[in-house]
Coordinates of C-alpha atoms in Angstrom, one line a residue:
X6 CA -2.4 91.3 89.3
X7 CA -0.3 94.2 90.4
X8 CA 2.8 92.0 90.5
X9 CA 2.1 90.3 87.2
X10 CA 4.6 91.0 84.3
X11 CA 1.7 92.1 82.0
X12 CA 0.6 94.8 84.5
X13 CA 4.1 96.1 85.0
X14 CA 4.5 96.3 81.2
X15 CA 1.2 98.2 81.1
X16 CA 2.5 100.7 83.7
X17 CA 5.7 101.2 81.7
X18 CA 3.7 101.8 78.5
X19 CA 1.6 104.4 80.3
X20 CA 4.8 106.2 81.4
X21 CA 6.1 106.1 77.8
X22 CA 2.8 107.3 76.4
X23 CA 2.6 110.2 78.9
X24 CA 5.5 112.0 77.1
X25 CA 4.1 112.2 73.5
X26 CA 0.5 112.8 74.8
X27 CA 1.7 115.7 76.9
X28 CA 3.7 117.1 74.0
X29 CA 0.7 116.8 71.7
X30 CA -1.6 118.5 74.2
X31 CA 1.0 121.3 74.7
X32 CA 1.1 122.1 71.0
X33 CA -2.7 121.7 70.8
X34 CA -3.4 124.2 73.6
X35 CA -0.6 126.5 72.3
X36 CA -1.9 126.6 68.8
X37 CA -5.5 127.2 70.1
X38 CA -4.3 130.1 72.2
X39 CA -2.4 131.6 69.3
X40 CA -5.4 131.4 67.0
X41 CA -7.6 132.8 69.7
X42 CA -5.2 135.8 70.3
X43 CA -5.2 136.4 66.5
X44 CA -9.0 136.4 66.2
X45 CA -9.7 138.5 69.3
X46 CA -6.7 140.8 69.7
X47 CA -4.4 141.0 66.6
X48 CA -7.1 141.1 64.0
X49 CA -9.2 143.8 65.7
X50 CA -6.1 145.9 66.3
X51 CA -5.2 145.5 62.6
X52 CA -8.7 146.8 61.8
X53 CA -8.2 149.8 64.0
X54 CA -10.0 148.7 67.1
X55 CA -8.5 148.7 70.6
X56 CA -10.9 146.0 71.6
X57 CA -13.2 143.9 69.5
X58 CA -16.4 145.9 68.6
X59 CA -19.8 144.6 69.7
X60 CA -20.5 143.0 66.3
X61 CA -17.3 141.1 66.1
X62 CA -18.7 137.8 67.4
X63 CA -21.4 137.7 64.7
X64 CA -19.2 136.9 61.7
X65 CA -16.8 134.8 63.9
X66 CA -19.6 132.5 65.1
X67 CA -21.2 132.2 61.7
X68 CA -17.8 131.1 60.3
X69 CA -17.5 128.6 63.2
X70 CA -20.9 127.1 62.3
X71 CA -20.0 126.9 58.6
X72 CA -16.8 125.1 59.4
X73 CA -18.3 122.8 62.0
X74 CA -21.3 121.7 60.0
X75 CA -19.5 119.5 57.5
X76 CA -17.3 118.1 60.3
X77 CA -20.3 117.0 62.3
X78 CA -22.2 115.5 59.4
X79 CA -19.5 113.9 57.3
X80 CA -16.3 113.1 59.3
X81 CA -16.0 110.0 61.5
X82 CA -16.9 110.7 65.1
X83 CA -18.9 113.8 64.2
X84 CA -16.3 116.1 65.7
X85 CA -16.2 114.5 69.1
X86 CA -18.6 114.1 72.0
X87 CA -21.5 116.5 72.5
X88 CA -20.5 118.7 75.4
X89 CA -24.0 118.5 77.0
X90 CA -23.2 114.8 77.8
X91 CA -20.2 115.9 80.0
X92 CA -16.8 114.2 79.7
X93 CA -18.3 110.7 79.7
X94 CA -18.9 108.2 77.0
X95 CA -16.6 105.9 75.0
X96 CA -13.1 107.0 74.3
X97 CA -12.4 108.8 71.0
X98 CA -10.5 106.4 68.7
X99 CA -7.9 107.1 66.1
X100 CA -10.4 107.3 63.3
X101 CA -12.5 110.0 65.1
X102 CA -9.5 111.9 66.4
X103 CA -8.8 114.1 63.3
X104 CA -12.4 115.3 63.3
X105 CA -12.3 116.1 67.0
X106 CA -9.0 118.0 66.7
X107 CA -10.2 119.9 63.6
X108 CA -13.5 120.9 65.2
X109 CA -11.7 122.2 68.2
X110 CA -9.0 124.1 66.5
X111 CA -11.3 125.6 63.9
X112 CA -14.1 126.7 66.2
X113 CA -12.9 127.2 69.8
X114 CA -10.7 130.2 68.9
X115 CA -13.8 131.8 67.1
X116 CA -15.7 132.0 70.4
X117 CA -18.0 129.0 70.7
X118 CA -18.3 129.4 74.5
X119 CA -16.8 126.0 75.2
X120 CA -13.5 124.8 76.8
X121 CA -10.6 122.7 75.5
X122 CA -11.0 119.8 78.1
X123 CA -13.0 117.4 76.0
X124 CA -10.8 117.8 72.8
X125 CA -7.8 117.3 75.0
X126 CA -9.2 114.1 76.4
X127 CA -9.9 113.0 72.8
X128 CA -6.3 113.6 71.9
X129 CA -5.1 111.6 74.9
X130 CA -7.4 108.6 74.3
X131 CA -6.9 108.6 70.5
X132 CA -3.1 108.7 70.6
X133 CA -3.1 105.9 73.3
X134 CA -5.4 103.6 71.2
X135 CA -3.3 104.4 68.1
X136 CA -0.1 103.3 70.0
X137 CA -1.9 100.1 71.1
X138 CA -2.8 99.2 67.6
X139 CA 0.6 100.0 66.2
X140 CA 2.1 97.8 68.8
X141 CA -0.1 94.9 67.7
X142 CA -2.1 94.7 70.9
X143 CA -5.4 96.0 69.5
X144 CA -7.1 92.7 70.3
X145 CA -6.7 93.1 74.0
X146 CA -9.8 95.2 74.8
X147 CA -9.1 95.5 78.5
X148 CA -5.6 96.8 78.0
X149 CA -6.9 99.2 75.3
X150 CA -9.5 100.6 77.6
X151 CA -7.0 101.1 80.4
X152 CA -4.6 102.9 78.1
X153 CA -7.3 105.0 76.6
X154 CA -8.4 106.1 80.1
X155 CA -4.8 106.7 81.1
X156 CA -4.3 108.8 78.0
X157 CA -7.4 110.9 78.6
X158 CA -6.3 111.5 82.3
X159 CA -2.8 112.5 81.3
X160 CA -4.2 114.9 78.8
X161 CA -6.7 116.6 81.0
X162 CA -4.2 116.9 83.9
X163 CA -2.3 119.4 81.8
X164 CA -5.1 122.0 82.3
X165 CA -6.6 120.9 85.6
X166 CA -3.7 121.8 87.8
X167 CA -1.9 118.5 87.8
X168 CA -2.3 114.7 88.2
X169 CA -4.2 114.8 91.6
X170 CA -7.3 116.6 90.3
X171 CA -7.3 114.4 87.2
X172 CA -7.0 111.2 89.2
X173 CA -9.8 112.2 91.6
X174 CA -11.9 113.2 88.6
X175 CA -11.3 109.8 87.1
X176 CA -12.0 107.8 90.2
X177 CA -15.2 109.6 91.0
X178 CA -16.4 109.9 87.4
X179 CA -15.8 106.2 86.7
X180 CA -18.1 105.2 89.6
X181 CA -15.8 102.4 90.7
X182 CA -17.8 101.9 93.8
X183 CA -21.2 102.3 92.1
X184 CA -24.1 104.4 93.3
X185 CA -23.3 103.6 97.0
X186 CA -20.1 105.6 96.8
X187 CA -22.1 108.8 96.2
X188 CA -24.5 108.0 99.0
X189 CA -21.6 107.6 101.4
X190 CA -19.5 110.4 100.0
X191 CA -22.0 113.2 100.5
X192 CA -22.5 112.8 104.3
X193 CA -18.8 112.2 104.7
X194 CA -18.0 115.5 102.9
X195 CA -20.5 117.5 104.9
X196 CA -19.4 116.0 108.2
X197 CA -15.8 116.6 107.5
X198 CA -16.5 120.2 106.4
X199 CA -18.5 120.8 109.6
X200 CA -15.8 119.3 111.8
X201 CA -13.1 121.4 110.1
X202 CA -15.1 124.5 110.6
X203 CA -15.7 123.8 114.3
X204 CA -12.0 123.1 114.9
X205 CA -11.0 126.3 113.0
X206 CA -13.5 128.4 115.0
X207 CA -12.6 126.9 118.4
X208 CA -8.9 127.3 117.7
X209 CA -9.4 131.0 117.1
X210 CA -11.7 131.6 120.0
X211 CA -9.7 129.7 122.6
X212 CA -6.2 130.1 121.4
X213 CA -5.6 126.3 122.0
X214 CA -3.3 124.4 119.6
X215 CA -4.6 121.0 118.3
X216 CA -1.5 119.8 116.4
X217 CA -3.2 119.5 113.1
X218 CA -1.3 118.6 109.9
X219 CA -0.1 121.8 108.4
X220 CA 2.9 123.4 106.7
X221 CA 4.5 126.6 108.0
X222 CA 5.0 129.9 106.1
X223 CA 1.7 129.8 104.3
X224 CA -0.3 132.9 103.2
X225 CA -2.3 134.7 105.9
X226 CA -5.6 133.2 106.9
X227 CA -8.9 134.4 105.5
X228 CA -11.4 132.1 107.3
X229 CA -15.1 132.2 106.2
X230 CA -17.5 133.3 108.9
X231 CA -21.2 132.9 109.6
X232 CA -22.1 135.5 106.9
X233 CA -20.2 133.7 104.3
X234 CA -22.2 130.5 105.0
X235 CA -25.5 132.4 105.4
X236 CA -25.2 133.8 101.9
X237 CA -22.9 131.1 100.5
X238 CA -25.3 128.2 100.8
X239 CA -28.3 129.8 98.9
X240 CA -25.8 131.2 96.3
X241 CA -24.5 127.7 95.7
X242 CA -28.1 126.5 95.2
X243 CA -28.7 129.4 92.8
X244 CA -25.6 128.5 90.8
X245 CA -26.8 124.9 90.6
X246 CA -30.2 126.0 89.3
X247 CA -28.7 128.2 86.6
X248 CA -26.2 125.7 85.4
X249 CA -28.8 122.9 85.4
X250 CA -31.3 125.0 83.4
X251 CA -28.6 125.9 80.9
X252 CA -27.8 122.2 80.5
X253 CA -31.5 121.5 80.0
X254 CA -31.4 124.0 77.2
X255 CA -28.5 122.0 75.7
X256 CA -30.5 118.8 75.8
X257 CA -33.4 120.5 74.0
X258 CA -30.9 121.9 71.4
X259 CA -29.7 118.3 70.8
X260 CA -33.3 117.2 70.0
X261 CA -33.7 120.2 67.6
X262 CA -30.4 119.6 65.7
X263 CA -31.1 115.9 65.0
X264 CA -32.9 116.9 61.8
X265 CA -31.3 119.2 59.2
X266 CA -28.1 119.0 61.3
X267 CA -25.9 121.1 59.1
X268 CA -28.2 124.0 58.7
X269 CA -29.3 124.0 62.4
X270 CA -25.7 123.8 63.6
X271 CA -24.9 127.0 61.7
X272 CA -28.1 128.5 63.2
X273 CA -27.0 127.6 66.7
X274 CA -23.6 129.0 66.2
X275 CA -25.2 132.3 64.9
X276 CA -27.4 132.4 68.0
X277 CA -24.3 132.0 70.2
X278 CA -22.8 135.0 68.4
X279 CA -26.0 137.1 69.0
X280 CA -25.8 136.3 72.7
X281 CA -22.2 137.4 72.9
X282 CA -22.8 140.5 70.9
X283 CA -25.7 141.3 73.2
X284 CA -23.4 141.2 76.2
X285 CA -21.1 143.7 74.6
X286 CA -24.0 146.0 73.6
X287 CA -25.5 145.9 77.1
X288 CA -22.3 146.5 79.1
X289 CA -20.1 148.4 76.7
X290 CA -17.3 145.9 77.5
X291 CA -15.4 143.5 75.2
X292 CA -17.4 140.6 73.7
X293 CA -14.4 138.4 74.3
X294 CA -15.4 138.3 78.0
X295 CA -18.5 136.4 77.1
X296 CA -17.0 134.4 74.3
X297 CA -14.4 131.7 74.4
X298 CA -13.9 129.2 77.3
X299 CA -13.8 131.8 80.0
X300 CA -10.3 131.1 81.4
X301 CA -9.0 134.6 80.7
X302 CA -12.1 136.2 82.0
X303 CA -12.0 134.1 85.1
X304 CA -8.4 135.2 85.8
X305 CA -9.3 138.9 85.3
X306 CA -12.3 138.5 87.6
X307 CA -10.3 136.9 90.3
X308 CA -7.4 139.4 90.0
X309 CA -9.7 142.5 90.2
X310 CA -13.3 141.7 91.1
X311 CA -14.1 145.3 91.9
X312 CA -13.5 146.2 88.3
X313 CA -16.7 144.4 87.3
X314 CA -20.0 146.2 88.2
X315 CA -22.8 144.0 89.4
X316 CA -24.8 144.8 86.3
X317 CA -22.0 143.6 84.1
X318 CA -21.7 140.3 86.1
X319 CA -25.5 139.8 85.8
X320 CA -25.4 140.5 82.0
X321 CA -22.4 138.1 81.7
X322 CA -24.3 135.3 83.5
X323 CA -27.5 135.9 81.4
X324 CA -25.8 136.2 78.0
X325 CA -23.0 133.8 78.3
X326 CA -25.3 131.3 80.1
X327 CA -27.8 131.3 77.2
X328 CA -24.9 131.0 74.7
X329 CA -23.4 128.2 76.7
X330 CA -26.7 126.3 76.8
X331 CA -27.1 126.5 73.1
X332 CA -23.5 125.5 72.4
X333 CA -23.8 122.5 74.7
X334 CA -26.2 120.8 72.4
X335 CA -24.9 121.8 69.0
X336 CA -21.2 122.7 69.0
X337 CA -18.1 120.9 70.1
X338 CA -15.8 121.5 73.1
X339 CA -15.7 121.0 76.9
X340 CA -18.5 122.1 79.3
X341 CA -16.5 122.7 82.5
X342 CA -14.5 125.9 82.1
X343 CA -17.4 128.1 80.9
X344 CA -19.6 126.9 83.7
X345 CA -16.9 127.7 86.2
X346 CA -16.9 131.3 85.0
X347 CA -20.7 131.4 85.1
X348 CA -20.7 130.2 88.7
X349 CA -17.9 132.5 89.8
X350 CA -19.6 135.5 88.2
X351 CA -22.9 134.6 89.9
X352 CA -21.1 134.3 93.3
X353 CA -19.2 137.6 92.8
X354 CA -22.4 139.4 91.9
X355 CA -23.7 138.3 95.3
X356 CA -20.5 139.1 97.2
X357 CA -21.7 142.6 98.0
X358 CA -24.3 141.2 100.4
X359 CA -23.6 142.1 104.0
X360 CA -21.0 139.7 105.5
X361 CA -20.3 137.9 102.3
X362 CA -16.6 138.1 101.4
X363 CA -15.0 138.2 97.9
X364 CA -12.6 135.3 98.5
X365 CA -15.3 132.9 99.9
X366 CA -17.6 133.9 97.0
X367 CA -14.8 133.1 94.5
X368 CA -14.1 129.7 96.1
X369 CA -17.7 128.6 96.4
X370 CA -18.5 129.8 92.9
X371 CA -15.9 127.5 91.4
X372 CA -16.9 124.5 93.5
X373 CA -20.7 124.9 93.0
X374 CA -20.5 125.4 89.2
X375 CA -18.2 122.4 88.7
X376 CA -20.3 120.2 90.9
X377 CA -23.5 121.2 89.0
X378 CA -22.0 120.6 85.5
X379 CA -20.1 117.4 86.3
X380 CA -22.1 115.7 89.0
X381 CA -18.9 115.0 90.8
X382 CA -18.8 116.9 94.2
X383 CA -15.5 115.6 95.4
X384 CA -13.7 116.4 92.2
X385 CA -15.3 119.8 92.1
X386 CA -14.1 120.5 95.6
X387 CA -10.5 119.4 94.7
X388 CA -10.6 121.6 91.6
X389 CA -11.8 124.6 93.6
X390 CA -9.0 124.0 96.2
X391 CA -6.4 124.0 93.5
X392 CA -7.7 127.1 91.8
X393 CA -8.1 129.0 95.1
X394 CA -4.4 128.6 95.8
X395 CA -3.1 130.0 99.1
X396 CA -6.5 130.8 100.4
X397 CA -7.7 127.2 99.9
X398 CA -6.9 125.9 103.3
X399 CA -9.2 128.3 105.1
X400 CA -12.0 128.1 102.5
X401 CA -12.2 124.3 102.4
X402 CA -15.3 124.0 104.7
X403 CA -17.2 126.4 102.5
X404 CA -15.9 124.8 99.3
X405 CA -17.0 121.4 100.3
X406 CA -20.4 122.6 101.6
X407 CA -21.0 124.5 98.4
X408 CA -20.0 121.5 96.3
X409 CA -22.4 119.2 98.1
X410 CA -25.3 121.7 98.1
X411 CA -24.9 122.4 94.4
X412 CA -24.8 118.7 93.6
X413 CA -28.0 117.9 95.6
X414 CA -29.9 120.9 94.2
X415 CA -28.9 120.1 90.6
X416 CA -30.1 116.5 91.1
X417 CA -33.4 117.8 92.5
X418 CA -33.9 120.2 89.6
X419 CA -33.2 117.5 87.0
X420 CA -35.8 115.2 88.6
X421 CA -38.5 117.8 88.2
X422 CA -37.8 118.3 84.5
X423 CA -39.2 116.0 81.7
X424 CA -36.7 113.9 79.9
X425 CA -36.0 115.1 76.4
X426 CA -33.6 112.3 75.4
X427 CA -31.6 109.5 77.0
X428 CA -28.8 111.1 79.1
X429 CA -25.4 109.3 79.5
X430 CA -23.8 109.6 82.9
X431 CA -22.0 112.9 83.4
X432 CA -18.5 112.5 84.5
X433 CA -15.0 111.7 83.3
X434 CA -15.3 108.0 82.8
X435 CA -13.8 107.5 79.4

């Protein structure tokens, strides 16, 4: 099949589609950030505030609900996938694409506590399927499914650090090897993490060289020690519990919004605004830290973690976590980025414990949160490695361990909860 002319044409078409999809995603993200900056920076400054006042999220989120309600109830595709269902489900087609884009651009900048990853995947799959139909190949369902998945992968790679993370996310999320892959993957990840830790420790203690694959001139090492694992494993479990409980709130919100959808969508958006405003009132900090997708707040937290008191981090987890859970079942956007901030904030609040370093806490927070929300431990570890940057090599044993622990704990918590509705598989299979 790889050598067949049809498959080669399909590969060429994917290359050609990658350019317009990337351009569309670039302008989508750029416009979203411009609108976000206007709502949360330019407009407050024009009103005479250095930072948005505590009440700023209330009218912003009410407006988001009023805009989203008719999109969800009247436009094709209902504004895109529900974020509580992860990044899975059927691809968004051309007919549903306008609603998904409009819902994202009209509500994400207003602070709905969701990320842009799901709308970006909708842009990728919708444009790919549109190209297939324009080319007269709409009858070939297999080629259409491949191109839709390729388009989604190309789109999400623009914000996940490149094609490697997107490809791993796709492979693991699609479940190409079935349930047996997860059964085999978890012990392999743990065994490799343990082996890497042992080799690293013995290399330091003995001074012997092992000739491992490595590149010279990397940043200085910051190896995790026993204290990091002692506190890191229960912290990863705590993150998994918090993320899973928030997702359960999202499932309950879905059940509540099935009736009187328009009115209850506005009510949920208002509740999100109340949670964000409560964070600003409790901490005296900007409400923008609890609103939006969390990318900017995550960068600030990683750059200067000591600027955040433990009380502020706890308030962020409580208020943003509640807002995120409500948004998962009622609004539109991606679930991953806010969960990563919640996991990182939880880990950083615990980093003051004796022997628990800031860098290991940051790394495991990203991995544990991503694994809990996606159900994809390998992809979550890869994402954490990419985000950790120069420190990733030394933190990989802790990253992998945190990812596996979080995945297992989240599965255990879900098994103990009553089902409120049928749940599609969480993942990136489009």
